[in-house]
Coordinates of C-alpha atoms and ligand atoms in Angstrom, one line a residue:
M151 CA -4.3 41.3 -2.5
A152 CA -4.4 39.3 -5.7
E153 CA -3.3 36.1 -3.9
N154 CA -6.7 36.1 -2.1
Q155 CA -8.3 35.0 -5.4
N156 CA -6.1 31.9 -5.3
L157 CA -7.7 30.0 -2.5
G158 CA -4.9 27.6 -2.1
Q159 CA -2.6 30.4 -1.2
V160 CA -4.5 32.1 1.6
M161 CA -2.8 29.8 4.1
L162 CA 0.6 30.7 2.9
L163 CA 0.6 34.4 3.7
P164 CA 3.0 35.5 6.4
E165 CA 2.1 35.2 10.0
G166 CA -1.0 37.0 11.1
A167 CA -1.6 38.5 7.6
T168 CA -4.9 36.7 7.1
R169 CA -7.6 35.2 9.1
L170 CA -10.6 33.5 7.7
L171 CA -13.6 33.1 10.0
G172 CA -16.8 31.2 10.1
R173 CA -18.6 30.9 6.7
D174 CA -15.6 32.3 4.8
A175 CA -13.4 29.6 6.2
Q176 CA -15.9 26.9 5.4
R177 CA -16.4 28.2 1.9
T178 CA -12.7 28.3 1.2
N179 CA -12.1 24.8 2.6
I180 CA -15.0 23.2 0.7
A181 CA -14.0 24.8 -2.5
I182 CA -10.5 23.4 -2.1
A183 CA -11.7 19.9 -1.3
I184 CA -13.9 20.0 -4.4
A185 CA -11.1 21.2 -6.5
V186 CA -8.8 18.3 -5.2
S187 CA -11.6 15.8 -5.8
N188 CA -12.0 17.0 -9.3
V189 CA -8.4 16.5 -10.1
V190 CA -8.5 12.7 -9.2
K191 CA -12.0 12.2 -10.6
T192 CA -10.9 11.6 -14.2
T193 CA -8.8 8.6 -13.2
L194 CA -11.7 6.6 -11.8
G195 CA -12.4 3.1 -13.3
P196 CA -11.1 1.2 -16.3
K197 CA -11.8 4.2 -18.6
G198 CA -10.1 6.6 -16.3
M199 CA -7.0 8.4 -17.5
D200 CA -3.5 8.6 -15.9
K201 CA -1.9 11.7 -14.4
M202 CA 1.7 12.7 -15.2
L203 CA 3.4 14.5 -12.3
V204 CA 6.6 16.3 -13.0
S205 CA 8.7 17.6 -10.1
D206 CA 10.9 20.7 -10.2
L207 CA 13.8 18.4 -10.8
G208 CA 12.1 16.8 -13.8
D209 CA 11.3 13.5 -12.0
I210 CA 8.3 11.9 -13.7
V211 CA 5.6 9.8 -12.1
I212 CA 2.8 8.4 -14.3
T213 CA 0.0 7.0 -12.2
N214 CA -3.7 6.3 -11.8
D215 CA -3.5 5.8 -8.1
G216 CA -5.4 8.4 -6.1
A217 CA -3.2 8.4 -3.1
T218 CA 0.0 8.7 -5.2
I219 CA -1.4 11.6 -7.2
L220 CA -2.3 13.6 -4.1
E221 CA 0.9 12.8 -2.5
E222 CA 3.0 13.9 -5.5
M223 CA 0.9 17.0 -6.1
N224 CA 2.7 18.9 -3.4
V225 CA -0.4 20.5 -2.2
E226 CA 0.1 23.2 0.4
H227 CA -3.3 23.9 1.7
P228 CA -4.2 22.1 5.0
V229 CA -7.6 21.0 3.7
A230 CA -5.9 19.4 0.7
K231 CA -3.5 17.8 3.1
I232 CA -6.4 16.3 5.1
L233 CA -7.6 14.7 1.9
V234 CA -4.1 13.4 1.1
N235 CA -4.0 11.8 4.5
V236 CA -7.4 10.2 4.0
A237 CA -6.3 8.7 0.7
K238 CA -3.1 7.5 2.4
S239 CA -4.9 5.9 5.3
Q240 CA -7.3 4.2 2.9
D241 CA -4.2 3.0 1.1
R242 CA -2.7 1.7 4.4
E243 CA -5.9 0.0 5.6
V244 CA -7.1 -1.7 2.4
G245 CA -4.7 -0.6 -0.4
D246 CA -7.5 0.1 -2.9
G247 CA -10.3 2.6 -3.3
T248 CA -8.2 5.7 -2.8
T249 CA -9.7 7.6 -5.8
S250 CA -13.2 6.8 -4.7
V251 CA -12.6 8.0 -1.2
V252 CA -11.5 11.4 -2.3
I253 CA -14.4 11.7 -4.8
I254 CA -16.9 10.8 -2.1
A255 CA -15.4 13.2 0.4
G256 CA -15.4 16.0 -2.1
N257 CA -19.1 15.4 -2.8
L258 CA -20.0 15.1 0.9
L259 CA -18.6 18.5 1.3
K260 CA -20.3 19.9 -1.7
G261 CA -23.6 18.6 -0.3
A262 CA -22.8 20.1 3.1
D263 CA -22.1 23.5 1.5
E264 CA -25.5 23.6 0.0
L265 CA -27.1 22.8 3.3
I266 CA -25.1 25.4 5.2
E267 CA -26.2 27.9 2.5
Q268 CA -29.8 27.0 3.5
G269 CA -29.0 27.8 7.1
I270 CA -28.4 24.3 8.5
H271 CA -25.7 24.1 11.1
P272 CA -22.6 22.0 10.4
T273 CA -23.1 20.0 13.6
I274 CA -26.5 18.8 12.3
I275 CA -24.9 17.8 9.0
I276 CA -22.1 16.0 10.8
R277 CA -24.7 14.1 12.9
G278 CA -26.6 13.2 9.7
Y279 CA -23.5 12.0 8.0
K280 CA -22.6 9.8 10.9
M281 CA -26.0 8.2 10.9
A282 CA -25.8 7.7 7.1
A283 CA -22.3 6.0 7.4
A284 CA -23.5 3.6 10.0
L285 CA -26.5 2.6 7.9
A286 CA -24.4 2.3 4.8
E287 CA -22.1 -0.2 6.7
K288 CA -25.0 -2.2 7.8
T289 CA -26.5 -2.3 4.3
L290 CA -23.1 -3.2 2.8
N291 CA -22.9 -6.3 5.0
Q292 CA -26.5 -7.2 4.3
Y293 CA -26.0 -7.0 0.5
S294 CA -22.7 -8.8 0.4
G295 CA -22.1 -12.1 -1.3
K296 CA -19.9 -14.6 0.4
A297 CA -17.1 -16.3 -1.6
D298 CA -15.4 -19.5 -0.7
I299 CA -11.9 -18.2 -0.1
N300 CA -10.3 -21.6 -0.6
E301 CA -11.2 -21.2 -4.2
D302 CA -9.7 -18.8 -6.7
A303 CA -12.8 -17.9 -8.7
V304 CA -14.1 -14.9 -6.8
L305 CA -10.7 -13.8 -5.6
K306 CA -9.5 -13.7 -9.2
K307 CA -12.5 -11.5 -10.2
I308 CA -11.7 -9.1 -7.4
A309 CA -8.1 -9.0 -8.4
M310 CA -9.0 -8.4 -12.0
V311 CA -11.4 -5.5 -11.1
S312 CA -8.7 -3.9 -9.0
L313 CA -6.2 -4.2 -11.8
G314 CA -8.8 -3.3 -14.4
S315 CA -8.4 0.4 -13.8
K316 CA -4.6 0.3 -14.2
N317 CA -2.9 1.0 -17.4
I318 CA -0.4 -1.8 -17.2
G319 CA -0.5 -4.3 -20.0
E320 CA -3.1 -6.4 -21.7
A321 CA -5.7 -8.6 -20.1
E322 CA -3.4 -11.6 -20.3
T323 CA -0.7 -9.9 -18.3
K324 CA -3.3 -8.8 -15.7
Q325 CA -4.5 -12.4 -15.4
H326 CA -0.9 -13.4 -14.8
L327 CA -0.4 -10.7 -12.1
S328 CA -3.7 -11.7 -10.5
E329 CA -2.6 -15.3 -10.2
I330 CA 0.7 -14.1 -8.7
V331 CA -1.1 -12.0 -6.1
I332 CA -3.4 -14.8 -5.1
S333 CA -0.6 -17.3 -4.7
A334 CA 1.4 -14.9 -2.7
I335 CA -1.5 -14.2 -0.4
R336 CA -2.3 -17.9 0.0
A337 CA 1.3 -18.4 1.1
V338 CA 1.3 -15.9 3.9
T339 CA -2.3 -16.3 5.1
E340 CA -2.5 -17.7 8.6
K341 CA -5.3 -18.5 10.9
N342 CA -5.1 -16.8 14.2
Q343 CA -6.2 -18.2 17.6
K344 CA -9.8 -17.1 17.0
G345 CA -9.9 -19.0 13.8
K346 CA -9.8 -15.8 11.7
F347 CA -7.7 -15.6 8.6
V348 CA -5.0 -12.9 8.7
V349 CA -2.8 -11.8 5.9
D350 CA 0.4 -10.1 6.9
R351 CA 1.2 -8.2 3.8
D352 CA 4.6 -7.3 5.2
Y353 CA 5.7 -10.8 4.3
I354 CA 5.0 -10.2 0.6
K355 CA 8.0 -8.4 -0.6
I356 CA 7.9 -6.5 -3.8
E357 CA 11.3 -6.2 -5.5
K358 CA 11.6 -4.5 -8.9
K359 CA 14.2 -4.0 -11.5
T360 CA 13.9 -2.4 -14.9
G361 CA 14.3 -4.7 -17.9
G362 CA 12.2 -7.4 -19.5
S363 CA 8.4 -6.9 -19.8
I364 CA 5.6 -6.8 -17.2
A365 CA 4.6 -10.3 -18.3
E366 CA 7.9 -11.5 -16.9
T367 CA 7.0 -10.5 -13.4
S368 CA 7.1 -13.6 -11.2
M369 CA 6.4 -14.9 -7.8
I370 CA 9.4 -16.2 -5.9
S371 CA 8.7 -18.8 -3.2
G372 CA 11.2 -17.1 -0.9
V373 CA 13.0 -13.8 -0.6
I374 CA 15.1 -11.7 -2.9
I375 CA 17.9 -9.9 -1.2
D376 CA 19.2 -6.8 -3.0
K377 CA 22.9 -7.6 -2.1
E378 CA 25.8 -9.5 -3.5
V379 CA 27.7 -12.5 -2.3
T380 CA 30.6 -11.0 -0.3
H381 CA 33.6 -12.8 -1.7
P382 CA 34.6 -13.7 -5.3
S383 CA 35.6 -17.2 -4.5
M384 CA 32.4 -18.1 -2.7
P385 CA 29.8 -20.3 -4.6
R386 CA 27.1 -18.4 -6.6
Y387 CA 24.6 -21.2 -6.7
V388 CA 23.7 -23.6 -3.9
E389 CA 21.1 -26.3 -4.2
N390 CA 19.3 -27.8 -1.2
A391 CA 20.8 -24.9 0.8
T392 CA 21.0 -25.0 4.6
I393 CA 20.9 -21.5 5.8
A394 CA 22.2 -19.7 8.8
L395 CA 20.8 -16.3 9.8
I396 CA 23.1 -14.4 12.2
D397 CA 22.6 -11.1 13.9
A398 CA 26.3 -10.8 14.8
A399 CA 29.4 -9.7 13.2
L400 CA 32.1 -12.0 11.9
E401 CA 34.7 -9.4 12.9
I402 CA 37.0 -8.7 15.8
E403 CA 35.2 -6.3 18.0
K404 CA 37.2 -3.1 18.3
T405 CA 36.6 -1.7 21.8
E406 CA 34.9 1.6 22.0
T407 CA 37.9 3.9 22.3
D408 CA 40.2 1.9 20.0
A409 CA 42.0 0.3 23.0
K410 CA 45.7 0.9 22.8
I411 CA 47.8 -2.2 22.7
D412 CA 51.5 -1.8 23.4
I413 CA 53.4 -3.7 21.0
T414 CA 57.1 -3.5 21.5
S415 CA 58.5 -6.2 19.3
P416 CA 57.9 -7.7 15.9
E417 CA 57.2 -11.1 17.5
Q418 CA 54.5 -9.5 19.6
L419 CA 52.9 -8.0 16.5
Q420 CA 53.1 -11.3 14.7
G421 CA 51.5 -13.1 17.7
F422 CA 48.8 -10.5 17.9
L423 CA 47.9 -10.8 14.2
Q424 CA 47.9 -14.6 14.4
Q425 CA 45.6 -14.5 17.3
E426 CA 43.2 -12.3 15.4
E427 CA 43.3 -14.5 12.4
S428 CA 42.7 -17.6 14.4
M429 CA 39.7 -16.0 16.1
L430 CA 38.2 -15.2 12.7
K431 CA 39.0 -18.6 11.4
E432 CA 37.2 -20.0 14.4
M433 CA 34.1 -18.0 13.5
A434 CA 34.1 -19.4 10.0
D435 CA 34.5 -22.9 11.4
K436 CA 31.5 -22.4 13.7
I437 CA 29.4 -21.7 10.7
K438 CA 30.7 -24.7 8.9
N439 CA 30.3 -26.9 11.9
S440 CA 26.6 -26.0 12.1
G441 CA 26.2 -27.5 8.7
A442 CA 25.2 -24.3 7.0
K443 CA 26.0 -23.9 3.3
V444 CA 24.7 -20.3 3.1
L445 CA 25.1 -17.5 5.6
F446 CA 23.2 -14.2 5.9
T447 CA 24.3 -11.8 8.5
Q448 CA 22.8 -8.5 9.6
K449 CA 26.3 -7.3 10.4
G450 CA 29.7 -7.3 8.7
I451 CA 32.1 -10.0 7.8
D452 CA 35.9 -9.4 8.1
D453 CA 38.0 -10.2 5.0
V454 CA 39.8 -13.0 6.8
A455 CA 36.5 -14.6 7.8
Q456 CA 35.3 -14.3 4.3
H457 CA 38.4 -16.0 3.1
Y458 CA 37.8 -19.0 5.4
L459 CA 34.1 -19.1 4.6
A460 CA 34.9 -19.3 0.9
K461 CA 37.5 -22.1 1.6
H462 CA 34.7 -24.0 3.3
G463 CA 32.5 -23.5 0.2
I464 CA 30.0 -21.3 2.1
M465 CA 28.1 -18.6 0.4
A466 CA 27.8 -15.5 2.6
V467 CA 25.9 -12.2 2.3
R468 CA 26.5 -9.4 4.8
R469 CA 24.7 -6.3 6.1
V470 CA 21.3 -7.7 5.3
K471 CA 18.4 -5.4 6.5
K472 CA 16.7 -6.5 9.7
S473 CA 13.3 -6.6 7.8
D474 CA 14.9 -8.9 5.2
M475 CA 16.3 -11.2 8.0
E476 CA 12.8 -11.6 9.4
K477 CA 11.5 -12.4 5.9
L478 CA 14.3 -15.0 5.4
A479 CA 13.4 -16.6 8.7
K480 CA 9.7 -16.9 7.8
A481 CA 10.5 -18.2 4.3
T482 CA 13.2 -20.7 5.2
N483 CA 12.0 -21.6 8.6
A484 CA 15.3 -20.6 10.2
K485 CA 16.0 -18.9 13.5
V486 CA 17.9 -15.7 13.7
V487 CA 20.8 -16.3 16.1
T488 CA 22.4 -13.4 17.9
S489 CA 25.6 -15.2 19.0
L490 CA 27.7 -17.5 16.9
D491 CA 28.3 -19.8 19.8
D492 CA 24.6 -20.5 20.0
L493 CA 24.3 -21.6 16.4
T494 CA 23.2 -25.2 16.0
K495 CA 21.8 -27.4 13.2
E496 CA 18.3 -26.8 14.5
D497 CA 18.5 -23.1 13.8
L498 CA 19.2 -23.5 10.1
G499 CA 16.6 -22.9 7.5
V500 CA 16.3 -24.6 4.1
A501 CA 15.8 -23.4 0.5
G502 CA 15.7 -25.4 -2.7
I503 CA 18.1 -22.9 -4.4
V504 CA 20.1 -19.9 -3.3
E505 CA 21.5 -18.1 -6.3
E506 CA 23.2 -14.8 -7.0
K507 CA 21.8 -13.5 -10.3
K508 CA 22.9 -10.5 -12.3
I509 CA 19.9 -8.4 -13.2
G510 CA 20.1 -5.1 -15.0
G511 CA 23.8 -4.9 -14.2
E512 CA 23.3 -5.5 -10.5
Q513 CA 23.7 -8.6 -8.3
M514 CA 20.8 -9.9 -6.3
V515 CA 20.6 -13.0 -4.2
F516 CA 17.5 -15.2 -4.8
V517 CA 16.5 -17.5 -2.0
E518 CA 14.0 -19.6 -3.9
E519 CA 12.0 -22.8 -3.8
C520 CA 11.4 -22.7 -0.1
K521 CA 9.0 -25.4 1.1
N522 CA 5.8 -23.9 2.4
P523 CA 7.3 -20.4 2.8
K524 CA 5.5 -18.0 5.1
S525 CA 7.2 -15.1 3.3
V526 CA 7.3 -14.7 -0.4
S527 CA 8.4 -12.1 -3.0
I528 CA 7.1 -10.7 -6.2
F529 CA 9.7 -9.8 -8.7
V530 CA 8.5 -7.0 -10.9
R531 CA 9.9 -6.4 -14.3
G532 CA 9.1 -3.8 -16.9
G533 CA 10.6 -1.6 -19.6
S534 CA 11.2 1.6 -17.5
Q535 CA 11.3 2.9 -14.0
Q536 CA 7.9 4.6 -14.5
V537 CA 6.4 1.2 -15.6
I538 CA 7.8 -0.9 -12.7
D539 CA 6.8 1.8 -10.2
E540 CA 3.2 1.8 -11.5
V541 CA 3.2 -2.0 -11.5
E542 CA 4.3 -2.0 -7.9
R543 CA 1.6 0.5 -6.9
S544 CA -1.0 -1.5 -8.8
L545 CA 0.1 -4.7 -7.1
E546 CA -0.3 -3.0 -3.7
D547 CA -3.9 -2.2 -4.6
V548 CA -4.6 -5.8 -5.7
L549 CA -2.8 -7.2 -2.6
G550 CA -5.0 -5.0 -0.6
A551 CA -8.2 -5.9 -2.3
V552 CA -7.6 -9.6 -2.2
S553 CA -6.5 -9.7 1.4
A554 CA -9.4 -7.5 2.4
T555 CA -11.6 -10.2 1.0
V556 CA -9.7 -13.1 2.6
E557 CA -9.7 -11.4 6.0
N558 CA -13.4 -10.7 5.8
N559 CA -14.6 -14.2 5.2
G560 CA -14.9 -13.7 1.5
M561 CA -17.4 -10.9 1.6
Y562 CA -17.8 -9.0 -1.6
V563 CA -20.2 -6.5 -3.2
V564 CA -21.1 -5.7 -6.8
G565 CA -19.0 -2.8 -8.3
G566 CA -19.5 -0.6 -11.3
G567 CA -21.5 1.8 -9.2
A568 CA -24.2 -0.9 -8.5
I569 CA -23.8 -1.1 -4.8
E570 CA -23.7 2.7 -4.5
I571 CA -27.1 2.9 -6.1
D572 CA -28.5 0.5 -3.6
L573 CA -26.9 2.3 -0.7
A574 CA -28.3 5.6 -1.9
D575 CA -31.7 4.1 -2.2
K576 CA -31.6 2.7 1.3
L577 CA -30.4 6.0 2.7
R578 CA -33.2 8.0 1.0
Q579 CA -35.7 5.6 2.5
Y580 CA -34.0 5.9 5.9
S581 CA -33.9 9.7 5.7
G582 CA -37.7 9.7 5.7
E583 CA -37.8 7.7 8.9
V584 CA -35.3 9.9 10.6
G585 CA -37.0 13.2 9.8
G586 CA -35.7 16.4 11.3
R587 CA -33.0 18.4 9.7
E588 CA -30.6 15.4 9.7
Q589 CA -32.7 13.8 7.0
L590 CA -31.4 16.5 4.6
A591 CA -27.8 15.5 5.4
I592 CA -28.6 11.8 4.9
Q593 CA -30.0 12.6 1.5
K594 CA -26.8 14.5 0.6
F595 CA -24.9 11.4 1.7
A596 CA -26.9 9.4 -0.8
D597 CA -26.1 11.9 -3.5
A598 CA -22.4 11.7 -2.7
L599 CA -22.4 7.9 -3.0
E600 CA -24.0 8.2 -6.4
S601 CA -21.1 10.3 -7.5
I602 CA -19.3 7.0 -8.1
P603 CA -21.6 5.6 -10.9
K604 CA -21.9 9.2 -12.1
T605 CA -18.2 9.6 -12.5
L606 CA -17.8 6.1 -14.0
A607 CA -20.3 7.2 -16.7
E608 CA -18.5 10.5 -17.3
T609 CA -15.1 8.8 -17.7
A610 CA -16.7 6.4 -20.3
G611 CA -18.2 9.4 -22.1
I612 CA -21.9 8.4 -21.4
D613 CA -24.5 10.8 -20.2
A614 CA -24.2 10.7 -16.4
I615 CA -27.8 11.8 -15.5
D616 CA -29.4 9.4 -18.0
T617 CA -27.3 6.6 -16.6
L618 CA -28.2 7.4 -13.1
V619 CA -31.9 7.4 -13.9
Q620 CA -31.6 4.1 -15.8
L621 CA -29.8 2.5 -12.9
R622 CA -32.2 3.7 -10.3
N623 CA -35.1 2.3 -12.3
K624 CA -33.3 -1.0 -12.8
H625 CA -32.6 -1.3 -9.1
K626 CA -36.3 -0.9 -8.3
G627 CA -37.0 -4.1 -10.2
S628 CA -36.4 -7.5 -8.6
D629 CA -33.6 -8.6 -10.9
G630 CA -31.9 -5.3 -11.5
R631 CA -30.0 -4.9 -8.3
K632 CA -26.7 -6.0 -9.9
Y633 CA -26.8 -3.4 -12.6
G634 CA -24.0 -0.9 -12.9
V635 CA -22.3 1.2 -15.5
D636 CA -21.1 -0.9 -18.4
I637 CA -18.3 1.3 -19.5
F638 CA -17.3 -0.9 -22.4
K639 CA -20.8 -1.0 -24.0
N640 CA -21.6 2.5 -23.0
S641 CA -24.8 1.4 -21.2
V642 CA -25.9 -0.3 -18.0
G643 CA -25.3 -3.9 -17.4
D644 CA -25.3 -6.8 -14.9
M645 CA -22.0 -6.3 -13.0
E646 CA -22.2 -9.6 -11.2
S647 CA -22.3 -11.6 -14.4
M648 CA -19.5 -9.4 -15.8
G649 CA -17.4 -10.3 -12.8
V650 CA -17.2 -6.8 -11.4
L651 CA -16.8 -7.7 -7.8
E652 CA -15.2 -5.7 -5.0
P653 CA -14.4 -6.4 -1.3
T654 CA -17.0 -5.3 1.2
K655 CA -14.3 -4.3 3.6
M656 CA -12.9 -1.8 1.1
K657 CA -16.3 -0.1 0.6
V658 CA -16.9 0.1 4.4
Q659 CA -13.5 1.6 5.0
L660 CA -14.1 4.0 2.1
I661 CA -17.3 5.3 3.5
Y662 CA -16.0 5.9 7.0
S663 CA -12.8 7.5 5.7
A664 CA -14.6 9.8 3.4
S665 CA -17.2 10.9 6.0
E666 CA -14.6 11.4 8.7
A667 CA -12.6 13.6 6.4
A668 CA -15.7 15.6 5.5
E669 CA -16.6 16.0 9.2
M670 CA -13.1 17.1 10.1
I671 CA -13.2 19.8 7.4
L672 CA -16.7 20.9 8.4
R673 CA -15.7 21.5 12.0
I674 CA -13.2 24.1 11.0
D675 CA -14.6 27.6 11.3
D676 CA -11.4 29.5 11.7
I677 CA -8.3 29.5 9.6
I678 CA -5.4 31.3 11.2
S679 CA -1.9 31.3 9.8
S680 CA 0.5 30.1 12.3
R681 CA 4.2 30.1 12.8
S682 CA 6.1 27.4 10.9
K683 CA 6.9 24.4 13.0
Q684 CA 9.6 21.9 12.2
G685 CA 8.1 19.6 9.6
G686 CA 5.4 22.0 8.7
G687 CA 2.3 23.0 10.7
M688 CA -1.0 24.1 9.5
G689 CA -0.3 26.7 6.9
G690 CA 3.2 27.0 8.1
G691 CA 4.9 25.8 5.0
G692 CA 5.3 29.3 3.7
G693 CA 5.4 28.1 0.1
M694 CA 8.5 26.1 0.6
P695 CA 8.1 22.8 -1.2
G696 CA 9.2 19.7 0.6
M697 CA 8.7 21.3 4.0
E698 CA 5.4 19.5 4.8
G699 CA 5.6 16.5 7.1
D700 CA 3.6 13.3 6.8
Ligands
ADP1 P1 -10.1 3.5 -6.7 O1 -8.7 4.1 -6.5 O2 -11.2 4.1 -6.0 O3 -10.0 2.0 -6.5 P2 -10.3 2.9 -9.5 O4 -9.7 3.7 -10.6 O5 -9.6 1.6 -9.2 O6 -10.4 3.8 -8.2 O7 -11.8 2.6 -9.9 C1 -12.6 1.8 -9.1 C2 -14.0 1.9 -9.6 O8 -14.2 1.4 -10.9 C3 -15.0 1.1 -8.7 O9 -16.1 1.8 -8.5 C4 -15.3 -0.1 -9.6 O10 -16.5 -0.7 -9.3 C5 -15.2 0.5 -11.0 N1 -14.9 -0.6 -12.0 C6 -13.8 -1.3 -12.0 N2 -13.9 -2.2 -13.1 C7 -15.1 -1.9 -13.7 C8 -15.8 -2.5 -14.9 N3 -15.2 -3.4 -15.6 N4 -17.0 -2.0 -15.2 C9 -17.5 -1.0 -14.5 N5 -16.9 -0.4 -13.4 C10 -15.7 -0.9 -13.0
MG2 MG1 -8.9 0.5 -7.6

């Protein structure tokens, strides 16, 4: 059948129609992995291009982010899905390096394919790759510089390199975004019991609204809640706000089955309503008596309770997400109280300003100027949805790169392909010591790492082979180890003095993710189409877009 020529479709044939075995299965899988890696390749580095992804419905995503491209590509083949998952897990673990991970994985498979062709068994290649990854990690740690993480200098360089490959504004704007990210990370960084720095990125909330320019993106020392103040006569601006966080409704509980109440006279009805009203008033009074000027509740607020809160001059916001309540607690130092009766002055948090602002036609509540907040927000602005989406993705990368450095005692390596040249060199030396057939795999691993400087040269339009040769020679000299691809001058240059620094932790993660993906794909020697499972199994999607699970 003609479909067989399109490798990506083999898996999609009806049940039992196709079975690929042994070498055929491997060839197919590797070809697909290389094809996927070629797609993202052109986006690598500051000279990399963006991809525009257009869905059936015409939704447009413009991005440079490897994980996003793969995710949006709607790839059906299981091997491609493995790569999507690798990029995603790199994204989760360190936030940055998603393009590199796919490029390296593709090249590891390309190398493996050549070795299999020479009759080397995949299990030997896998063993060699594992040895290579372990040595690469050791070497990365050995060759790392160590930054003082109490100072901004190195962190700022790392942030700028991570942002450098994103097409979002001029250098000045990127400086501004870098500073925002570093302040945000400083705010949420804590020392754990072992004295290790931990950055909980969950407490850095990114809120975005179209309008304004990227340069107007700002850090809020507190939390932005995408909700409005519940009642028109409540205050919209509260200074030195005392804040109550409640996980309880200011409503009269209706019993489960809508309990029937027999009301036989108008007096009884009147009495019943009055009783309800006084209960709701009491709830509002409890908030007031605690001393709170602002109330956030995870649940609802009855109209009558709203009325009394407004009368007391209290600003209230209802149906706040649980995750936002946690952030508010961290930012204002309040305690979330589950019963109104328990609310005391000690539970309240504090913020310099709580204000409802109208942004792009929608109301949002800004809880700002918190003192020493352990949860902060970044408010992203930009001209269109595509722009703010890409700014958000880029900020995620930078947040990942900077926190990877902070959490790893400030360890960094030199980028621009420089460290990959060193690693390749070390691996080639090592392969000689290892001997056996594994040494061939270790050499292929070295080649795969060099695909990074090679690709950087290609995106800059410089001859890749010449560049590699120059870099290898430079690195043999005593002062040349910091040399990488100078994509702006179309030559090689000292990356350290140019400030091209990257977190060691990101590179370590990248190497393990890429080699694990390659190993996983190499182990497959049989592709059988299977029955569709809910959420999509291997090859089960049957060409129906949107069926595949995460
Ligand atoms: P990834 O998704 O893998 O992070 P990027 O598009 O961000 O991909 O590109 C990262 C690569 O670009 C890294 O190898 C990094 O060292 C390189 N790079 C970044 N800035 C520069 C620069 N100014 N000069 C040379 N290389 C750079
Ligand atoms: Mg990057």
